[in-house]
């Protein structure tokens, strides 16, 4: 079976979500460290434009977005499951809330000037990072610090209510919602410890975080970005799933299309629409370094547009 290659960087919260899922499922994986800001030539050779972190590579197949990566890892290693049969819908909805509403409140609180001042090695690195992220947020409403802090405190209390009932958010075992709720809090606690005091009011949440962290990161082996691009060029994309085409846009398969995130980092990937199933899109594109690759996106959170042929 082809290797799982995670393109990520150590301080990325969404990457920590996936590293822990790899640990929970006890998977072996290869680690490619990518730059946290643009330019990202090796990333774009594989994704065709998408620049967010993390993404997963399996040979010549590229999976964008941590929600899609969770589905791919579940398919690869169904046990233990991320989607318990008795509350699949609740788990996905709670995960989506955590990856968006909770994430942005946690970031706005944690990266207020006092936190941001401790995060970077020098003023030039800080300035480059802040400018990169400001451009990514161009179409978003920025939460103000006071509002973000109040919201984050409430969300922590709500999470505490859940983990006071059972060891994980929805029961005795972690599900996709636990991984999604963990990573923004991990960023506050582990990456910007000067801001971690907000967690002290909810010791149940801290204990749950310790249980989550104990899942580990699976078995990781370092891999070079250039080797990952070369591997894609030598590989043939996997056969497409036999799930039916679900047309919501009036865009036929085979059309030239672009796919971009709805918000935060709108760099599009362009290619030929090969599949649009109930939950996922697949594009085919050819890159001069990576060869022909299939780039996959979730439907939720992404905008599909037809391009002129
Ligand atoms: N919806 C995406 C969000 C990913 C995301 O926003 N990642 C952050 C890092 S944790 C990012 O891309 N930052 C800019 C970058 O790394 O270039 C997912 O679930 O993967």
CSV table of C-alpha atoms and ligand atoms in Angstrom, one decimal:
chain,number,residue,atom,x,y,z
A,1,UNK,CA,0.0,0.0,0.0
A,2,UNK,CA,1.4,3.5,-0.9
A,3,UNK,CA,2.8,5.6,1.9
A,4,UNK,CA,0.9,8.3,3.7
A,5,UNK,CA,2.8,11.5,3.4
A,6,UNK,CA,1.7,14.4,5.5
A,7,UNK,CA,2.8,17.9,4.4
A,8,UNK,CA,2.8,20.1,7.6
A,9,UNK,CA,4.8,22.1,10.0
A,10,UNK,CA,5.2,21.7,13.8
A,11,UNK,CA,3.3,24.8,15.0
A,12,UNK,CA,0.3,24.3,12.7
A,13,UNK,CA,-2.9,23.5,14.8
A,14,UNK,CA,-4.7,21.7,11.9
A,15,UNK,CA,-1.6,19.6,11.4
A,16,UNK,CA,-1.7,18.7,15.1
A,17,UNK,CA,-5.3,17.5,14.6
A,18,UNK,CA,-4.1,15.1,11.8
A,19,UNK,CA,-0.9,14.0,13.6
A,20,UNK,CA,-3.0,12.9,16.6
A,21,UNK,CA,-5.5,11.1,14.3
A,22,UNK,CA,-2.5,9.2,12.9
A,23,UNK,CA,-1.5,8.4,16.5
A,24,UNK,CA,-5.0,7.3,17.4
A,25,UNK,CA,-5.1,5.0,14.4
A,26,UNK,CA,-1.5,3.9,15.0
A,27,UNK,CA,-0.5,4.6,11.4
A,28,UNK,CA,3.0,4.9,10.0
A,29,UNK,CA,3.5,8.1,7.9
A,30,UNK,CA,6.1,10.2,6.2
A,31,UNK,CA,6.6,13.8,7.3
A,32,UNK,CA,7.3,16.6,4.9
A,33,UNK,CA,7.9,20.0,6.6
A,34,UNK,CA,6.5,22.8,4.5
A,35,UNK,CA,7.0,26.6,5.0
A,36,UNK,CA,4.4,28.4,7.1
A,37,UNK,CA,4.1,31.3,4.8
A,38,UNK,CA,4.3,32.0,1.0
A,39,UNK,CA,6.2,31.3,-1.2
A,40,UNK,CA,5.6,27.5,-1.2
A,41,UNK,CA,6.8,26.2,-4.6
A,42,UNK,CA,6.9,22.5,-3.7
A,43,UNK,CA,3.4,22.7,-2.1
A,44,UNK,CA,2.0,24.4,-5.2
A,45,UNK,CA,3.6,21.9,-7.5
A,46,UNK,CA,1.5,19.2,-5.8
A,47,UNK,CA,-1.7,21.1,-5.0
A,48,UNK,CA,-1.8,23.4,-8.0
A,49,UNK,CA,-2.6,26.5,-5.9
A,50,UNK,CA,-4.0,25.5,-2.5
A,51,UNK,CA,-1.5,26.7,0.1
A,52,UNK,CA,-3.1,25.8,3.4
A,53,UNK,CA,-1.7,23.3,5.9
A,54,UNK,CA,-1.8,20.4,6.2
A,55,UNK,CA,-2.4,18.3,3.1
A,56,UNK,CA,-1.9,14.6,2.6
A,57,UNK,CA,-0.2,12.9,-0.3
A,58,UNK,CA,-0.6,9.3,-1.4
A,59,UNK,CA,1.5,8.8,-4.5
A,60,UNK,CA,-0.1,11.1,-7.1
A,61,UNK,CA,-3.2,11.8,-5.0
A,62,UNK,CA,-3.3,15.0,-3.0
A,63,UNK,CA,-6.0,15.5,-0.3
A,64,UNK,CA,-6.6,19.1,0.8
A,65,UNK,CA,-8.2,20.0,4.1
A,66,UNK,CA,-8.1,18.2,7.4
A,67,UNK,CA,-11.8,17.2,7.3
A,68,UNK,CA,-11.1,15.3,4.0
A,69,UNK,CA,-7.9,13.9,5.4
A,70,UNK,CA,-9.9,12.4,8.4
A,71,UNK,CA,-12.2,10.7,5.9
A,72,UNK,CA,-9.2,9.3,3.9
A,73,UNK,CA,-7.5,8.0,7.1
A,74,UNK,CA,-10.8,6.5,8.3
A,75,UNK,CA,-11.1,4.6,4.9
A,76,UNK,CA,-7.4,3.5,5.2
A,77,UNK,CA,-7.7,2.3,8.8
A,78,UNK,CA,-11.4,2.0,9.9
A,79,UNK,CA,-10.6,1.0,13.5
A,80,UNK,CA,-10.7,2.8,15.9
A,81,UNK,CA,-13.4,4.9,14.2
A,82,UNK,CA,-13.6,8.7,14.0
A,83,UNK,CA,-17.3,8.5,13.3
A,84,UNK,CA,-19.1,6.3,15.9
A,85,UNK,CA,-22.2,4.8,14.4
A,86,UNK,CA,-24.6,6.1,17.2
A,87,UNK,CA,-23.7,9.8,16.7
A,88,UNK,CA,-22.0,10.3,13.3
A,89,UNK,CA,-23.9,13.4,12.5
A,90,UNK,CA,-23.3,15.1,15.9
A,91,UNK,CA,-19.6,14.3,15.7
A,92,UNK,CA,-19.3,15.9,12.2
A,93,UNK,CA,-21.3,19.0,13.1
A,94,UNK,CA,-19.4,19.5,16.4
A,95,UNK,CA,-16.1,19.0,14.5
A,96,UNK,CA,-17.1,21.7,11.9
A,97,UNK,CA,-18.0,24.1,14.7
A,98,UNK,CA,-14.6,23.4,16.4
A,99,UNK,CA,-12.6,23.8,13.1
A,100,UNK,CA,-14.3,27.2,12.5
A,101,UNK,CA,-16.0,29.1,15.3
A,102,UNK,CA,-13.9,27.7,18.2
A,103,UNK,CA,-10.7,27.9,16.1
A,104,UNK,CA,-11.1,31.6,15.2
A,105,UNK,CA,-12.0,32.6,18.8
A,106,UNK,CA,-8.9,30.7,20.1
A,107,UNK,CA,-6.6,32.3,17.4
A,108,UNK,CA,-7.9,35.8,18.0
A,109,UNK,CA,-7.4,35.4,21.8
A,110,UNK,CA,-4.0,33.6,21.6
A,111,UNK,CA,-2.5,35.8,19.0
A,112,UNK,CA,-3.4,39.1,20.7
A,113,UNK,CA,-0.2,41.3,21.0
A,114,UNK,CA,0.9,39.7,24.3
A,115,UNK,CA,0.9,36.2,22.7
A,116,UNK,CA,2.2,37.1,19.3
A,117,UNK,CA,5.2,38.9,20.9
A,118,UNK,CA,6.4,35.5,22.2
A,119,UNK,CA,5.9,33.5,19.1
A,120,UNK,CA,8.5,34.6,16.6
A,121,UNK,CA,12.3,34.6,16.5
A,122,UNK,CA,12.6,38.2,15.6
A,123,UNK,CA,10.7,41.3,14.3
A,124,UNK,CA,11.3,40.4,10.7
A,125,UNK,CA,9.8,36.9,11.0
A,126,UNK,CA,6.9,38.3,13.0
A,127,UNK,CA,6.2,41.0,10.4
A,128,UNK,CA,6.4,38.5,7.5
A,129,UNK,CA,4.0,36.1,9.3
A,130,UNK,CA,1.5,38.8,10.2
A,131,UNK,CA,1.5,40.2,6.6
A,132,UNK,CA,1.0,36.7,5.1
A,133,UNK,CA,-2.0,36.0,7.5
A,134,UNK,CA,-3.5,39.4,6.9
A,135,UNK,CA,-3.6,38.8,3.2
A,136,UNK,CA,-5.2,35.3,3.8
A,137,UNK,CA,-7.9,36.9,6.0
A,138,UNK,CA,-8.7,39.6,3.4
A,139,UNK,CA,-12.4,38.7,3.1
A,140,UNK,CA,-13.0,37.8,6.8
A,141,UNK,CA,-14.4,39.7,9.7
A,142,UNK,CA,-11.7,40.0,12.3
A,143,UNK,CA,-12.8,39.2,15.9
A,144,UNK,CA,-11.7,41.8,18.4
A,145,UNK,CA,-9.7,40.6,21.4
A,146,UNK,CA,-12.3,41.2,24.1
A,147,UNK,CA,-15.1,39.5,22.1
A,148,UNK,CA,-12.8,36.6,21.2
A,149,UNK,CA,-11.7,36.2,24.9
A,150,UNK,CA,-15.3,36.1,26.1
A,151,UNK,CA,-16.3,33.6,23.4
A,152,UNK,CA,-13.3,31.4,24.0
A,153,UNK,CA,-14.1,31.3,27.8
A,154,UNK,CA,-17.7,30.2,27.1
A,155,UNK,CA,-16.6,27.6,24.6
A,156,UNK,CA,-14.1,26.1,27.1
A,157,UNK,CA,-16.9,25.9,29.7
A,158,UNK,CA,-19.1,24.1,27.1
A,159,UNK,CA,-16.4,21.6,26.4
A,160,UNK,CA,-15.8,21.2,30.1
A,161,UNK,CA,-19.5,20.3,30.5
A,162,UNK,CA,-19.0,17.5,27.9
A,163,UNK,CA,-15.9,16.0,29.4
A,164,UNK,CA,-17.3,16.1,32.9
A,165,UNK,CA,-19.9,13.6,31.6
A,166,UNK,CA,-17.5,11.2,29.9
A,167,UNK,CA,-13.8,10.9,29.2
A,168,UNK,CA,-14.1,12.3,25.6
A,169,UNK,CA,-16.5,14.9,24.1
A,170,UNK,CA,-19.2,12.4,23.0
A,171,UNK,CA,-18.5,9.3,25.0
A,172,UNK,CA,-15.9,6.8,26.1
A,173,UNK,CA,-13.7,7.1,23.1
A,174,UNK,CA,-12.5,10.0,21.0
A,175,UNK,CA,-14.3,10.9,17.8
A,176,UNK,CA,-13.5,13.4,15.0
A,177,UNK,CA,-15.0,16.2,17.2
A,178,UNK,CA,-12.3,15.6,19.9
A,179,UNK,CA,-9.5,16.0,17.4
A,180,UNK,CA,-11.1,19.2,15.9
A,181,UNK,CA,-11.7,20.7,19.4
A,182,UNK,CA,-8.2,19.8,20.6
A,183,UNK,CA,-6.0,21.5,18.1
A,184,UNK,CA,-6.9,25.2,18.8
A,185,UNK,CA,-6.6,24.6,22.6
A,186,UNK,CA,-3.2,22.8,22.0
A,187,UNK,CA,-2.1,26.0,20.2
A,188,UNK,CA,-2.9,28.2,23.2
A,189,UNK,CA,-1.4,25.7,25.7
A,190,UNK,CA,1.7,24.4,24.0
A,191,UNK,CA,2.6,26.9,21.3
A,192,UNK,CA,1.9,30.2,23.1
A,193,UNK,CA,2.1,29.2,26.8
A,194,UNK,CA,2.0,32.8,27.9
A,195,UNK,CA,-1.7,32.8,26.9
A,196,UNK,CA,-2.5,29.3,28.3
A,197,UNK,CA,-3.9,30.6,31.7
A,198,UNK,CA,-7.4,30.8,30.1
A,199,UNK,CA,-7.5,27.0,30.3
A,200,UNK,CA,-7.0,26.9,34.1
A,201,UNK,CA,-10.6,27.7,34.8
A,202,UNK,CA,-11.6,24.4,33.2
A,203,UNK,CA,-9.4,21.7,34.7
A,204,UNK,CA,-11.6,19.0,33.2
A,205,UNK,CA,-10.6,20.3,29.8
A,206,UNK,CA,-6.9,20.2,30.7
A,207,UNK,CA,-7.3,16.6,31.8
A,208,UNK,CA,-9.1,15.7,28.5
A,209,UNK,CA,-6.3,17.4,26.6
A,210,UNK,CA,-3.8,15.2,28.4
A,211,UNK,CA,-5.8,12.1,27.4
A,212,UNK,CA,-5.8,13.3,23.8
A,213,UNK,CA,-2.1,14.1,23.8
A,214,UNK,CA,-1.3,10.6,25.1
A,215,UNK,CA,-2.6,9.2,21.8
A,216,UNK,CA,0.7,10.2,20.2
A,217,UNK,CA,1.5,10.8,16.6
A,218,UNK,CA,1.9,7.3,15.2
A,219,UNK,CA,5.2,6.2,13.6
A,220,UNK,CA,6.8,9.1,11.7
A,221,UNK,CA,9.7,9.1,9.3
A,222,UNK,CA,11.2,12.3,7.7
A,223,UNK,CA,10.8,12.8,4.0
A,224,UNK,CA,12.2,15.6,1.7
A,225,UNK,CA,9.8,17.8,-0.1
A,226,UNK,CA,11.7,17.4,-3.4
A,227,UNK,CA,11.4,13.6,-3.0
A,228,UNK,CA,7.6,13.9,-2.4
A,229,UNK,CA,7.3,15.9,-5.7
A,230,UNK,CA,9.4,13.3,-7.5
A,231,UNK,CA,7.3,10.5,-6.1
A,232,UNK,CA,4.1,12.1,-7.4
A,233,UNK,CA,5.7,12.3,-10.9
A,234,UNK,CA,6.6,8.6,-10.8
A,235,UNK,CA,3.1,7.5,-9.5
A,236,UNK,CA,-0.2,6.9,-11.2
A,237,UNK,CA,-3.3,8.4,-9.4
A,238,UNK,CA,-5.5,5.8,-7.6
A,239,UNK,CA,-8.7,4.7,-9.4
A,240,UNK,CA,-11.6,6.9,-8.6
A,241,UNK,CA,-14.3,5.7,-6.2
A,242,UNK,CA,-17.5,4.4,-7.8
A,243,UNK,CA,-19.7,6.8,-5.9
A,244,UNK,CA,-22.2,8.5,-8.2
A,245,UNK,CA,-21.8,12.0,-9.7
A,246,UNK,CA,-23.9,14.5,-7.8
A,247,UNK,CA,-24.4,17.7,-9.9
A,248,UNK,CA,-25.3,20.7,-7.7
A,249,UNK,CA,-23.8,23.4,-10.0
A,250,UNK,CA,-24.8,22.4,-13.6
A,251,UNK,CA,-21.1,21.8,-14.3
A,252,UNK,CA,-20.5,18.6,-16.3
A,253,UNK,CA,-17.6,16.2,-15.5
A,254,UNK,CA,-14.7,17.0,-17.8
A,255,UNK,CA,-15.1,20.8,-17.5
A,256,UNK,CA,-12.2,23.1,-16.6
A,257,UNK,CA,-12.9,24.3,-13.1
A,258,UNK,CA,-11.4,26.1,-10.2
A,259,UNK,CA,-11.8,25.2,-6.5
A,260,UNK,CA,-11.0,27.6,-3.7
A,261,UNK,CA,-11.7,27.8,0.0
A,262,UNK,CA,-14.8,29.9,0.9
A,263,UNK,CA,-12.7,32.0,3.3
A,264,UNK,CA,-9.1,32.4,4.6
A,265,UNK,CA,-6.6,31.7,1.9
A,266,UNK,CA,-8.5,31.9,-1.4
A,267,UNK,CA,-5.7,30.6,-3.8
A,268,UNK,CA,-7.6,28.4,-6.3
A,269,UNK,CA,-6.6,25.1,-7.8
A,270,UNK,CA,-7.5,24.7,-11.4
A,271,UNK,CA,-8.0,21.5,-13.4
A,272,UNK,CA,-10.4,19.1,-15.1
A,273,UNK,CA,-13.4,18.1,-12.9
A,274,UNK,CA,-13.1,14.3,-12.7
A,275,UNK,CA,-15.5,13.6,-9.9
A,276,UNK,CA,-18.1,15.4,-7.7
A,277,UNK,CA,-19.5,12.9,-5.2
A,278,UNK,CA,-21.8,13.5,-2.2
A,279,UNK,CA,-18.9,14.9,-0.1
A,280,UNK,CA,-15.8,15.4,-2.3
A,281,UNK,CA,-14.5,16.9,-5.5
A,282,UNK,CA,-11.5,15.5,-7.6
A,283,UNK,CA,-9.6,17.6,-10.1
A,284,UNK,CA,-7.0,16.3,-12.6
A,285,UNK,CA,-4.1,18.6,-13.3
A,286,UNK,CA,-0.6,18.3,-14.8
A,287,UNK,CA,2.4,20.0,-13.3
A,288,UNK,CA,5.8,20.2,-15.0
A,289,UNK,CA,7.5,18.8,-11.8
A,290,UNK,CA,4.8,16.6,-10.2
A,291,UNK,CA,3.3,15.2,-13.4
A,292,UNK,CA,-0.4,14.3,-13.6
A,293,UNK,CA,-2.0,14.4,-10.1
A,294,UNK,CA,-5.5,14.1,-8.7
A,295,UNK,CA,-6.2,16.8,-6.2
A,296,UNK,CA,-9.2,16.1,-3.9
A,297,UNK,CA,-11.2,18.6,-1.8
A,298,UNK,CA,-14.2,18.4,0.5
A,299,UNK,CA,-17.4,20.1,-0.8
A,300,UNK,CA,-18.1,21.8,2.5
A,301,UNK,CA,-16.1,25.0,2.8
A,302,UNK,CA,-15.1,25.2,-0.9
A,303,UNK,CA,-16.3,27.0,-3.9
A,304,UNK,CA,-16.5,25.3,-7.3
A,305,UNK,CA,-16.5,27.5,-10.5
A,306,UNK,CA,-16.5,26.6,-14.2
A,307,UNK,CA,-13.6,28.2,-16.2
A,308,UNK,CA,-13.8,29.2,-19.8
A,309,UNK,CA,-12.4,26.2,-21.9
B,1,LIG,N1,-10.0,24.1,6.7
B,1,LIG,C1,-8.6,23.8,6.6
B,1,LIG,C2,-7.9,24.9,7.5
B,1,LIG,C3,-6.4,24.8,7.4
B,1,LIG,C4,-5.7,26.0,7.9
B,1,LIG,O1,-6.3,27.1,8.0
B,1,LIG,N2,-4.4,25.8,8.3
B,1,LIG,C5,-3.6,26.9,8.7
B,1,LIG,C6,-2.4,26.4,9.5
B,1,LIG,S1,-3.0,25.5,10.9
B,1,LIG,C7,-3.0,27.5,7.4
B,1,LIG,O2,-3.2,27.0,6.4
B,1,LIG,N3,-2.3,28.6,7.6
B,1,LIG,C8,-1.6,29.2,6.5
B,1,LIG,C9,-0.5,28.3,5.9
B,1,LIG,O3,0.0,27.3,6.6
B,1,LIG,O4,0.0,28.6,4.9
B,1,LIG,C10,-8.3,22.4,7.2
B,1,LIG,O5,-9.2,21.9,7.9
B,1,LIG,O6,-7.3,21.9,6.8
